[in-house]
Structures are given as C-alpha cells and as structure tokens.
CSV table of C-alpha atoms and ligand atoms in Angstrom, one decimal:
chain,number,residue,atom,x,y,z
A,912,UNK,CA,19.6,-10.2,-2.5
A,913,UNK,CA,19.6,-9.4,-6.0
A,914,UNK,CA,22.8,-7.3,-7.9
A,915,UNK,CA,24.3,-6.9,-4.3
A,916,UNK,CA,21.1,-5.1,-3.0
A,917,UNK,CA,18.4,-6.4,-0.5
A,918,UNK,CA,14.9,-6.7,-2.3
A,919,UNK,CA,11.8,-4.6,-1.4
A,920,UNK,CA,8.4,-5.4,-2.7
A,921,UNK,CA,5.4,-3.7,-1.9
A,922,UNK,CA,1.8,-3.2,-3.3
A,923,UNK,CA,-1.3,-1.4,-3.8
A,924,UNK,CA,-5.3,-1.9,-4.6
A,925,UNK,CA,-6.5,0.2,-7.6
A,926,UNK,CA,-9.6,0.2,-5.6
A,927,UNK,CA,-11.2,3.8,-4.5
A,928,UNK,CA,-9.2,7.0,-4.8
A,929,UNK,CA,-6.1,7.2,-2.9
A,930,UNK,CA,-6.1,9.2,0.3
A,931,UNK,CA,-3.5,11.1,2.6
A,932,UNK,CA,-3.6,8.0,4.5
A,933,UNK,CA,-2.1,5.9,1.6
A,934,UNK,CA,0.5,8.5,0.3
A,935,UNK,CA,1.8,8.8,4.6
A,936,UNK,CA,1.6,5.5,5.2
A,937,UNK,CA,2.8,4.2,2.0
A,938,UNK,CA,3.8,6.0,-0.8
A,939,UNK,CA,5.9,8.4,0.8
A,940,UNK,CA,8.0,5.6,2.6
A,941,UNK,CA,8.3,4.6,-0.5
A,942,UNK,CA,10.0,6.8,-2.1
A,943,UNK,CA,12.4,7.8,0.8
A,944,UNK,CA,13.8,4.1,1.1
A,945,UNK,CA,13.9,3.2,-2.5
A,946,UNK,CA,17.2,3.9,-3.5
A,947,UNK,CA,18.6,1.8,-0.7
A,948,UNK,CA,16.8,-1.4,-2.6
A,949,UNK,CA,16.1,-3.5,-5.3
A,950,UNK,CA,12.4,-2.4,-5.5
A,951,UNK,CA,9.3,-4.3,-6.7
A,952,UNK,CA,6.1,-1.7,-6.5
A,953,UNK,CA,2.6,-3.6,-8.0
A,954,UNK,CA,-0.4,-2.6,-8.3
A,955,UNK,CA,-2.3,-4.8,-7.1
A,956,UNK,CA,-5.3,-5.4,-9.5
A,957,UNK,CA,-5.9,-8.9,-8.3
A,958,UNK,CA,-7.2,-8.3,-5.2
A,959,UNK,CA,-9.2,-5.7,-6.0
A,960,UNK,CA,-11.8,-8.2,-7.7
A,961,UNK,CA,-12.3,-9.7,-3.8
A,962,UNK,CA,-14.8,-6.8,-4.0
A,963,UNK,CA,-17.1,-6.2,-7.2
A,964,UNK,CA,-15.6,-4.2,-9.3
A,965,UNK,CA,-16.6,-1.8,-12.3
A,966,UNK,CA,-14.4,-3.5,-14.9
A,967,UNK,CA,-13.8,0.0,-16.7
A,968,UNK,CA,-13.4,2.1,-13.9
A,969,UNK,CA,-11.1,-0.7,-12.2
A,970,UNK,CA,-9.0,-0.6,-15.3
A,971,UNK,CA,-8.8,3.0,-15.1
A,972,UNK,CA,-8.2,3.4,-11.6
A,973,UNK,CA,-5.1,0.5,-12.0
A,974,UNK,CA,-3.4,3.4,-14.3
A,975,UNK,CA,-4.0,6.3,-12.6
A,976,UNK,CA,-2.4,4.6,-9.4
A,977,UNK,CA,0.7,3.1,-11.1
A,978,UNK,CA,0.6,7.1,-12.7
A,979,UNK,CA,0.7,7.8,-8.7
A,980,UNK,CA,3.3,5.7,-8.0
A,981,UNK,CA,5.5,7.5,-10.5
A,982,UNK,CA,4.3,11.1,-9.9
A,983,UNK,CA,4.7,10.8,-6.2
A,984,UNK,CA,9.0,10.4,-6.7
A,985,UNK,CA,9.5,6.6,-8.0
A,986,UNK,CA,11.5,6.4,-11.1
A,987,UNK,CA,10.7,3.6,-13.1
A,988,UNK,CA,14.3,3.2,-14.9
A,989,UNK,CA,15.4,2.2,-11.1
A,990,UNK,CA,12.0,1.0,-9.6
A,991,UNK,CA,9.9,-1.9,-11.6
A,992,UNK,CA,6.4,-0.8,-11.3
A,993,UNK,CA,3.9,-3.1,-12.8
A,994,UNK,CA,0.7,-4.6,-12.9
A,995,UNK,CA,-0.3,-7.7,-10.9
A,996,UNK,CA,-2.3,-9.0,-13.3
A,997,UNK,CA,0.4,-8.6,-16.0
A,998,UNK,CA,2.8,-11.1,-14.2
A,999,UNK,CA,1.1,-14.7,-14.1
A,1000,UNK,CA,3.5,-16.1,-11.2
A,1001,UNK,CA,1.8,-14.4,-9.0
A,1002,UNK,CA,-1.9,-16.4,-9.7
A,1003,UNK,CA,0.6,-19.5,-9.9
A,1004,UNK,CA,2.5,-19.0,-6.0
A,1005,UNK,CA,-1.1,-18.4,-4.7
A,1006,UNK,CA,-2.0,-21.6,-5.8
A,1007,UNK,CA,0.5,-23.4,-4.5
A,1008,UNK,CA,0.7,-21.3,-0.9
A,1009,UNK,CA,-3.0,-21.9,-0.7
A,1010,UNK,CA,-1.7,-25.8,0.0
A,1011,UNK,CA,0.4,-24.7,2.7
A,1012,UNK,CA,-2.2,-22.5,4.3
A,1013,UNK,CA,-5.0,-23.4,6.8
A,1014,UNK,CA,-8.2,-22.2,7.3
A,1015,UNK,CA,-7.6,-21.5,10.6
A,1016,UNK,CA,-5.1,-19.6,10.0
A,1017,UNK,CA,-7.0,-17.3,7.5
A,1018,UNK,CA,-10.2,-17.5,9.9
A,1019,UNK,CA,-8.3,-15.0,11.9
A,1020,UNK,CA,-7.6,-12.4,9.7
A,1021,UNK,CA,-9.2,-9.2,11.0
A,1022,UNK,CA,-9.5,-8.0,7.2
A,1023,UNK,CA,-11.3,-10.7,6.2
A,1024,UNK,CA,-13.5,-10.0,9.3
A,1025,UNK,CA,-13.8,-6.6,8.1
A,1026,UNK,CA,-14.9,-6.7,4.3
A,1027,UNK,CA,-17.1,-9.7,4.7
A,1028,UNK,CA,-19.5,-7.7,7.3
A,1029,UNK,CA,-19.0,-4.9,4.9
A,1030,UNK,CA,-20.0,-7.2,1.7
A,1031,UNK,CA,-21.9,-9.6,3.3
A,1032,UNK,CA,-23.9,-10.6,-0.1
A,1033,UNK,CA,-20.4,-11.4,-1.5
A,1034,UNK,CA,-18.0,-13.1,0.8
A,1035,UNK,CA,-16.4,-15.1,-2.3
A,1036,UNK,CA,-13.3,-17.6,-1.9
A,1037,UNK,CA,-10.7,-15.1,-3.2
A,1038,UNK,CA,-11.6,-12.5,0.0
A,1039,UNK,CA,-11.1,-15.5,2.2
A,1040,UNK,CA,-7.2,-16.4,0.8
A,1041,UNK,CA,-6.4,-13.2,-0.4
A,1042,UNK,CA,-3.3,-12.8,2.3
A,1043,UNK,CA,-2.1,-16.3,0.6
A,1044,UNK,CA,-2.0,-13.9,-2.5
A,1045,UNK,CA,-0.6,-11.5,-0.9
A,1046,UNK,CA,2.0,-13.6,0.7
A,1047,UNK,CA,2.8,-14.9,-2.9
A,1048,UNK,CA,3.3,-11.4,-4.1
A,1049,UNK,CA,6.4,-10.9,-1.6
A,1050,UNK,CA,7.7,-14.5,-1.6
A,1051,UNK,CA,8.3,-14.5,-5.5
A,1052,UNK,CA,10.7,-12.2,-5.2
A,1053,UNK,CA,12.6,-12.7,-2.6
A,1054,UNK,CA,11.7,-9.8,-0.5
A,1055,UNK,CA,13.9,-8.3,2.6
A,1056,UNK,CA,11.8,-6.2,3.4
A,1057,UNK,CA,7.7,-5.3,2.8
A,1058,UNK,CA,6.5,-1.6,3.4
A,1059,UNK,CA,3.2,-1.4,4.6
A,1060,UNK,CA,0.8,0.2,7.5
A,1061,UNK,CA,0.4,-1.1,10.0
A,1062,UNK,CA,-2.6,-2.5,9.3
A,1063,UNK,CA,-1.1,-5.1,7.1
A,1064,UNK,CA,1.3,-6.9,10.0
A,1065,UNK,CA,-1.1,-9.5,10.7
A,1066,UNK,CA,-0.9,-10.6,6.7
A,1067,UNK,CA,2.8,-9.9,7.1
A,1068,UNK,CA,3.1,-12.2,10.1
A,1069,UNK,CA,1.1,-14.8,8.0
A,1070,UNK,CA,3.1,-14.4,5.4
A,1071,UNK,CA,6.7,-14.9,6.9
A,1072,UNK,CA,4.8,-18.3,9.0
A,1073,UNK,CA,3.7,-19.9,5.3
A,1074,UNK,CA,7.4,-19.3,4.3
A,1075,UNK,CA,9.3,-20.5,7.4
A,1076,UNK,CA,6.5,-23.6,7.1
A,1077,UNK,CA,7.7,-24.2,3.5
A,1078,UNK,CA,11.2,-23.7,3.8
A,1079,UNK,CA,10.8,-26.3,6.8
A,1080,UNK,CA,9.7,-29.0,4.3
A,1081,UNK,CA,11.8,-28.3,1.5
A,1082,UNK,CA,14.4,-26.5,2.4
A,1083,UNK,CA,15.7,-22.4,2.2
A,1084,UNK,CA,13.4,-21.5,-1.1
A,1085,UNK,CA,12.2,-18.5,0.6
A,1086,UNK,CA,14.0,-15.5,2.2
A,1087,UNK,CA,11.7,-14.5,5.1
A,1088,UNK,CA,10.2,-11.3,4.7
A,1089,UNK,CA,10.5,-8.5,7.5
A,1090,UNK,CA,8.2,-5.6,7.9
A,1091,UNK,CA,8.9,-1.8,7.6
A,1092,UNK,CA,6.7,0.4,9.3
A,1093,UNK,CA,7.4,4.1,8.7
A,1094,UNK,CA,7.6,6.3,11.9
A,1095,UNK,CA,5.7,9.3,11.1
A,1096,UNK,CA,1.9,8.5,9.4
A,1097,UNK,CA,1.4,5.3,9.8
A,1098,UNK,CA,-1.7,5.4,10.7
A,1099,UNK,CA,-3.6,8.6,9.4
A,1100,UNK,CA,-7.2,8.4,11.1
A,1101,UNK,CA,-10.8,9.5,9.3
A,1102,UNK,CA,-11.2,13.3,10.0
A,1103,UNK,CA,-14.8,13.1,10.7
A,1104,UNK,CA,-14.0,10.2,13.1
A,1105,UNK,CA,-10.5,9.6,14.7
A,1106,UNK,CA,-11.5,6.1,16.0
A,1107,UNK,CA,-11.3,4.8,12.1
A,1108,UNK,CA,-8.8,5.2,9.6
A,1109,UNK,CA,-8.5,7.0,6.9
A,1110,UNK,CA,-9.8,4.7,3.9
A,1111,UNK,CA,-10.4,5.3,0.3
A,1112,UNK,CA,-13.5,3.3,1.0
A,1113,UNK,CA,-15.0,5.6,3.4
A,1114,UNK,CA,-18.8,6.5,2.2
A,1115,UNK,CA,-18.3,10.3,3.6
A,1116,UNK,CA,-16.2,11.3,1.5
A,1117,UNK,CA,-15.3,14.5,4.3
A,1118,UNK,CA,-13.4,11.8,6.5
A,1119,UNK,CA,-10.6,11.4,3.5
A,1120,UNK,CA,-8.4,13.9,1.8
A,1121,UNK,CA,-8.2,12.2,-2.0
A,1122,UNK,CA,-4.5,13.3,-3.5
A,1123,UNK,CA,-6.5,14.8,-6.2
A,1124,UNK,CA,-8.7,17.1,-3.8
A,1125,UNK,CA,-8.2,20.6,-5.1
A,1126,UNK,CA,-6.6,23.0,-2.7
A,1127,UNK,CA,-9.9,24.8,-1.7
A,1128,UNK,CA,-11.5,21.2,-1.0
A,1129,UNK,CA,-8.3,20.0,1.2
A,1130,UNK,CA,-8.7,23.3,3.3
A,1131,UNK,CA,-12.5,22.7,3.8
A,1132,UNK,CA,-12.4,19.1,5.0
A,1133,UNK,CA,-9.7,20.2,7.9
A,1134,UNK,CA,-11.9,22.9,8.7
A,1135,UNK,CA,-14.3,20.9,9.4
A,1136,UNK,CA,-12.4,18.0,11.0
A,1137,UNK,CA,-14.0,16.6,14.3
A,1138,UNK,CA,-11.5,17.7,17.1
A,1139,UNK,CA,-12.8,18.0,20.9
A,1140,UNK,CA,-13.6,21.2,23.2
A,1141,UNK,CA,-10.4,21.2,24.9
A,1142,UNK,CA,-9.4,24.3,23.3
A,1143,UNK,CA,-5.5,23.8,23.0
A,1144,UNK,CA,-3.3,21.8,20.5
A,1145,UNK,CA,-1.8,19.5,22.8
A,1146,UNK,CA,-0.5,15.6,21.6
A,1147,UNK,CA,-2.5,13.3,23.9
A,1148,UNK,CA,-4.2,10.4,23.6
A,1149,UNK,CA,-7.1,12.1,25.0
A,1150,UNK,CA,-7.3,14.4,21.9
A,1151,UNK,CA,-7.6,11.8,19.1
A,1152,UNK,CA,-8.8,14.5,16.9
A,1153,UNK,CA,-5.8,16.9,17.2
A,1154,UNK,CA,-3.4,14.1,17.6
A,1155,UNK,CA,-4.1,12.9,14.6
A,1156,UNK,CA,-3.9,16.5,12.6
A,1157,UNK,CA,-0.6,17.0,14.6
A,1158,UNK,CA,0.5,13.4,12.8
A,1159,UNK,CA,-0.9,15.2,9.4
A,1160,UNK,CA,1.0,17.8,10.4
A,1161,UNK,CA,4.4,16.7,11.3
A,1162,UNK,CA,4.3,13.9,8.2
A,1163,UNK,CA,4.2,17.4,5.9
A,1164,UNK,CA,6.5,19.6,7.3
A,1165,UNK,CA,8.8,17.2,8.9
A,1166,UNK,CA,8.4,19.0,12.3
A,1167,UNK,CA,8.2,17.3,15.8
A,1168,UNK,CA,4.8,16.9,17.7
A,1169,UNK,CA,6.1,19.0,20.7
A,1170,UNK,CA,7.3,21.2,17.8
A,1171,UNK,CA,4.0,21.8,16.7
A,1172,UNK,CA,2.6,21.8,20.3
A,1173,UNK,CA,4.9,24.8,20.9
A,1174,UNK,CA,4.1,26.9,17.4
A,1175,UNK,CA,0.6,26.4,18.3
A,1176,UNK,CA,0.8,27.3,22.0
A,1177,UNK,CA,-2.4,29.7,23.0
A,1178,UNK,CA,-3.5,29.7,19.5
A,1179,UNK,CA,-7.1,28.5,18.6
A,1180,UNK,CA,-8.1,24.9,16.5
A,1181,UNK,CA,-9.3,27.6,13.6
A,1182,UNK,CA,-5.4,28.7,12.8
A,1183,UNK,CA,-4.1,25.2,13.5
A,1184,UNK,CA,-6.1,23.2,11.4
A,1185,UNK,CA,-5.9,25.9,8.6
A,1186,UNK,CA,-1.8,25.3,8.5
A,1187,UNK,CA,-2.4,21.6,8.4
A,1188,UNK,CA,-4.5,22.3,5.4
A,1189,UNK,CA,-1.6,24.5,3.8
A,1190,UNK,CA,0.5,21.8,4.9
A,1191,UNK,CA,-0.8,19.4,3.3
A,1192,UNK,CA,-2.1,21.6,0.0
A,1193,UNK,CA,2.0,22.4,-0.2
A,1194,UNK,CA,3.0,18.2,-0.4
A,1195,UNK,CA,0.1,17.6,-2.4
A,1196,UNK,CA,-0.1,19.9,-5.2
A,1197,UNK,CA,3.2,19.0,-6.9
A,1198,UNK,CA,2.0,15.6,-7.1
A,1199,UNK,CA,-0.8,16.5,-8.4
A,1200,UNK,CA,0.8,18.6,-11.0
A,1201,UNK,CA,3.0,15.6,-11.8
A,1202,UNK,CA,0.6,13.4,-12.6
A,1203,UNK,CA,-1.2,15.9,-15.2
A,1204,UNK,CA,2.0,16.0,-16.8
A,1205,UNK,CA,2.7,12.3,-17.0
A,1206,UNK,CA,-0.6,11.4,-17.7
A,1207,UNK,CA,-0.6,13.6,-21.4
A,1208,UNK,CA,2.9,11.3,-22.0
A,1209,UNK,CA,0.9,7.8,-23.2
A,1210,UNK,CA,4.0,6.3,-24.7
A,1211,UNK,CA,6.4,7.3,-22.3
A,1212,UNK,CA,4.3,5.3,-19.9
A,1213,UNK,CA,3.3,2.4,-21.6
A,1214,UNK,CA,7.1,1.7,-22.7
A,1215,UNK,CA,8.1,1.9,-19.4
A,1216,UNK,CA,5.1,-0.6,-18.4
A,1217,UNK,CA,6.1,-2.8,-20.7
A,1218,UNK,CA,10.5,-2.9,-19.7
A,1219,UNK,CA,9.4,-4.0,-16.1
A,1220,UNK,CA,6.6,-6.1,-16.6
A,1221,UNK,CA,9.4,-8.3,-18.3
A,1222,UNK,CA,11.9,-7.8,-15.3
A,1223,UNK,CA,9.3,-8.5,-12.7
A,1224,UNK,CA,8.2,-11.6,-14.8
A,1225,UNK,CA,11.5,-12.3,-15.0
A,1226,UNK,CA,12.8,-12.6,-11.8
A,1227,UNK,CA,9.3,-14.3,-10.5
A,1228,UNK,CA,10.0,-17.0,-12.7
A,1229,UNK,CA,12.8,-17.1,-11.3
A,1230,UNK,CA,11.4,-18.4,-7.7
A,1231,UNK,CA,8.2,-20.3,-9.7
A,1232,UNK,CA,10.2,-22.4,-11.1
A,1233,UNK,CA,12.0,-23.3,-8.2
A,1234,UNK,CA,9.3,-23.7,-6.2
A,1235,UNK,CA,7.4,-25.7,-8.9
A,1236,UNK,CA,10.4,-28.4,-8.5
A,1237,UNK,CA,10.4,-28.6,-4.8
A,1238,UNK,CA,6.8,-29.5,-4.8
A,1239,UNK,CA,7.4,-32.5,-7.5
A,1240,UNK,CA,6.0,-30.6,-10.6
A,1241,UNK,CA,7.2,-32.6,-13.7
A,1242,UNK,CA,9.8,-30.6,-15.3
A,1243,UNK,CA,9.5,-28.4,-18.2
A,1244,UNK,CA,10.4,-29.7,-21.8
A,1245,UNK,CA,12.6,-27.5,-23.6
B,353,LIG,P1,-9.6,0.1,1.7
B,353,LIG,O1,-10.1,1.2,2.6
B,353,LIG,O2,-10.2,0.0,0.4
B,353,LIG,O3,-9.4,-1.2,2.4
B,353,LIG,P2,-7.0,1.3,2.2
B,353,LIG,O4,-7.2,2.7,2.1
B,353,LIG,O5,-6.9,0.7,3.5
B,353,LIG,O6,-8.1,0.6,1.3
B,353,LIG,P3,-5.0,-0.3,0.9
B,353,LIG,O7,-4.9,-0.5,-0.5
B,353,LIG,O8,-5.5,-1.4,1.7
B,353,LIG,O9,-5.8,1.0,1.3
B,353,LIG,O10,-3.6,0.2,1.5
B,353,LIG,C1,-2.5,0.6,0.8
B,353,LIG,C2,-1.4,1.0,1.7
B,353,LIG,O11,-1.7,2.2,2.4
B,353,LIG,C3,-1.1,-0.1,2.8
B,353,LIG,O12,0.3,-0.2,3.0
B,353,LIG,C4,-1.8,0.4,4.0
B,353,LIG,O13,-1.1,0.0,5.2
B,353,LIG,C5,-1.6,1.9,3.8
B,353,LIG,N1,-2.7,2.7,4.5
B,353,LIG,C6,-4.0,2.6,4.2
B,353,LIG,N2,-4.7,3.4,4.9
B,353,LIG,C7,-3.8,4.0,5.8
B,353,LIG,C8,-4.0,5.0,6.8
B,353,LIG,N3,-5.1,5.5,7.1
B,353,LIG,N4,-2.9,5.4,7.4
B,353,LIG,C9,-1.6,4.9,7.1
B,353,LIG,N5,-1.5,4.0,6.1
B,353,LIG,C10,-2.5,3.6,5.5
B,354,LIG,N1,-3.1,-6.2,1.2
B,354,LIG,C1,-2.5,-4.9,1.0
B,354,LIG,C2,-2.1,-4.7,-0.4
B,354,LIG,C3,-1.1,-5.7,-0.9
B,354,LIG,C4,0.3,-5.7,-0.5
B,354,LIG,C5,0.8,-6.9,-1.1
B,354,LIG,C6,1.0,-4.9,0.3
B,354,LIG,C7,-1.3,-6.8,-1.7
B,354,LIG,N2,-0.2,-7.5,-1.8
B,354,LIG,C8,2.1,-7.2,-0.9
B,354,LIG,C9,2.4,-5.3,0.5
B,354,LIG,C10,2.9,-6.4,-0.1
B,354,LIG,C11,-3.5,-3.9,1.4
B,354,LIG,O1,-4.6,-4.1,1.4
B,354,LIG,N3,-3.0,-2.7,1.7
C-alpha cells in the first residue's frame, strides 16, 4: 500500500513498434484501472538489450513509447512513468534475486525458449535471467497487482515463487504480487496467421497493425486478414481468423461477440472486416493525433521525466535498502 492505495506496476520493451496487440492487451487496461492505484508504468529499456539493439534507434524508440504511454490516456502528474534504465535499484534487486533464483527454474521459461531459437547466435546471460529482472521490477515497489497478457503469467508465477521464497527466509519484505489479465484482448493473434500472436517482432509486417499505421494502411491489412471459407461471422474456435477480428472488434467498440455475431448475421467477411478496420481506425487515430501533439512539447516531457524518475527512485530505494539489510549488506555510512 502506499498513501492508502494498493500499488500497480507494470512495464514495456522499447523494442519494435507497438502493435494493436500491445495497446489491447496492455496499454488500454492501463489506463482504465489506473486511477484505482498507485501506479508505476516503466519502460523497460533494460531488457530490451537481451536482443541486439541499435543503440540510437533503441534510444528513440524508449521515447516514443513512454510518449505512448502518455498519449494513449496516462497522466503523468498521477502516474510515474519512467525509464528503467533511469532508476539503478532495479540492476541492484536483479542482482540480488538472481541468488535466490535457480536455473531450473529459468530453464523452463517458455520465453527464453522462444528468443533463444529466434537468436540463436546470441543467447547471452541477461536473456537467460531476464524474468529475475523482471521480477525485480515489481518487487521494488511493492506491487498488488501486475497488468500484463497473458503471455507473461509464467514470469508472473516466477515472480511471486522468488518472493514467497525470500520472504520465507527473512521474513515479510515483499508484498506478493497478483496478476491482472484484462477480459477483452488479451490475446490479439497475427492477422496473416491466427495460430501466433500479434508481435511487434513479426518479420511481415501485414500480420500487425502498428499504432502509427495510417488509416488507409489499417484498413488494408484487415482486408487482407487470413480468415477461413466458412462464409459467416460466427465466434468459434473453429474460426480462429474471425474470432480473433470479432476480439479486435469488440475491444474497439465495447460490443459483445454475440453482439457482433448478430450485426453481422448474413453479411459477407468483405463488410465485416472493413468495420473492424473503421473500428479500429476510430480508437487509434486520436492516439495518434496525441502523440504528434506531445511529441512538439520537448520540455513539457522531459520535466515530467525527470519529477518521476525521482519518485520511482525514491520509493525503490525504499525496498533496496531494506532488502540490502536482510541479506547482511554492511550498512551505509552517513
Ligand atoms: P516481442 O514480440 O518483441 O516479444 P511483444 O509484442 O510480445 O514483443 P512485449 O513488450 O513483450 O511485446 O509486451 C508488452 C505487453 O503487451 C505485455 O503485457 C504483453 O502481455 C502484451 N502483449 C503483447 N502482445 C500481445 C498480444 N498479441 N495480445 C495481447 N497482449 C499482448
Ligand atoms: N517481460 C515483459 C515486460 C516487462 C514487464 C515487467 C511487465 C518487464 N518487466 C514488469 C510487467 C511487469 C514483456 O516482455 N512483456
């Protein structure tokens, strides 16, 4: 708890453009809980160097998606947005996690699995105990409660077992973290193949909608989503295709899937998939115009950058130090 209110942290990787799949899943959960909390929203930059990075276009990327964070509905006088990188306790948990943390346990991960096939000339330490990072980003500040897809559970899990493991040898440090899964988008699946999800690091770049695709570009790729020759929009795991534009769908407008199945009823893919283009064109393109605007304001955004990078490096402290006694750390000197 901090100032009477539960704490939420959550986080994301300045790597690859976001797509609809992020801002679902994510972003828009986001914002719709965030006033119930004490919010934490990094990004992430730390664990975007598990994968080579472009230093230049990583450090652009990390502003355009803390920009994000802010166009998409997050105020940062109530929310502290930050950069990882910025805040030092979180390289400092990490370290200290790692020695509560065992190999077997990050042998499992199915991320891990993932990336190092995908970057098998560079399967480094960091991708190995990046959920130990991850894991430090929540615990140093006391989180409630984590936002996340529902690809993330299995760090979450980990996360809340290297905690409880902790807290078993030195006592209640941590407050054990609890996920929050949104109900509507949280999984948003690759239009060109609805067995994968959506990811901003998809090479065919037809399988994502980027939150900066233009309107005319957003309306194409749906066109030209992979759907089936049943012929009828209908909410069934047999459709992966549709099901997963009627999940684009409802996320936008807020309507039910038998909702949509009725509107729909005896109409052809052609109209359907054009009003989850307009759908999506009509969530997006405020955003979008958002950003433009907040992007022109440099100062406005850098003193806000600045305010919560002290609050967040604040209240990490806060648990660091903490933490840093339990372990037997020689105290500080003042
Ligand atoms: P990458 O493809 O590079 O691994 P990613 O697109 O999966 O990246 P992350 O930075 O790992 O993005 O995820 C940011 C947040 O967005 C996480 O909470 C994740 O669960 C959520 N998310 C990512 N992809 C989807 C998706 N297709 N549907 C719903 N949520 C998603
Ligand atoms: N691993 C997450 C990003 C992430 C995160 C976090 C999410 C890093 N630290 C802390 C929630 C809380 C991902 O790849 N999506």
């Amino acid at each position: 708890m901090l100032d009477g209110k539960k704490v939420l942290f959550s986080g994301m990787q300045a790597t690859g453009n976001l797509t609809l799949g992020n801002y679902l899943g994510a972003l828009k959960n986001w914002v719709s809980i965030a006033e119930e909390y004490e919010t934490f929203y990094s990004v992430v930059d730390m664990h975007s160097i598990t994968v080579r990075q472009d230093p230049a276009e990583l450090r652009r990327r990390a502003r355009t998606l803390l920009t994000l964070y802010i166009a998409a509905g997050l105020d940062p006088e109530k929310n502290c947005i930050y950069y990882q990188s910025h805040v030092s306790g979180h390289a400092e948990l990490a370290w200290i996690l790692n020695c509560f943390t065992y190999m077997g346990e990050l042998n499992r991960m199915t991320q891990f699995k993932d990336k190092a096939a995908k970057h098998a000339d560079n399967i480094n330490a960091g991708l190995f105990t990046y959920p130990v990072l991850m894991a430090a980003d929540i615990l140093l500040y006391q989180s409630d409660v984590v936002p996340v897809g529902i690809d993330q559970m299995q760090h979450l899990e980990l996360t809340r077992d290297i905690a409880q493991r902790f807290n078993g040898i030195y006592g209640d440090v941590f407050t054990i973290p609890e996920a929050y899964i949104g109900k509507v988008g949280a999984k948003i699946m690759s239009l060109q193949d609805p067995a994968k999800k959506m990811s901003k690091s998809d090479e065919n770049p037809n399988g994502s909608i980027y939150l900066m695709d233009d309107p005319d570009t957003i309306v194409r790729k749906f066109k030209r989503a992979v759907t089936d020759s049943e012929g009828c929009v209908r909410y069934s795991q047999e459709q992966p295709g549709i099901r997963n534009l009627i999940d684009i769908y409802c996320a936008c407008t807020g309507k039910t899937p038998a909702e949509t199945e009725r509107e729909f009823d005896g109409r052809g893919y052609g109209d359907f998939k054009m009003a989850v283009g307009e759908a999506v064109v009509s969530v997006l393109k405020p955003l979008q115009d958002r950003f433009a605007d907040l992007s022109k304001n440099k100062d406005y955004l850098d003193g806000m950058i600045r305010a919560n990078t002290e609050k967040a490096q604040y209240y990490s402290n806060k648990t660091l130090r903490k933490v840093q006694k339990k372990v037997g750390f020689p105290e500080r000197i003042r």
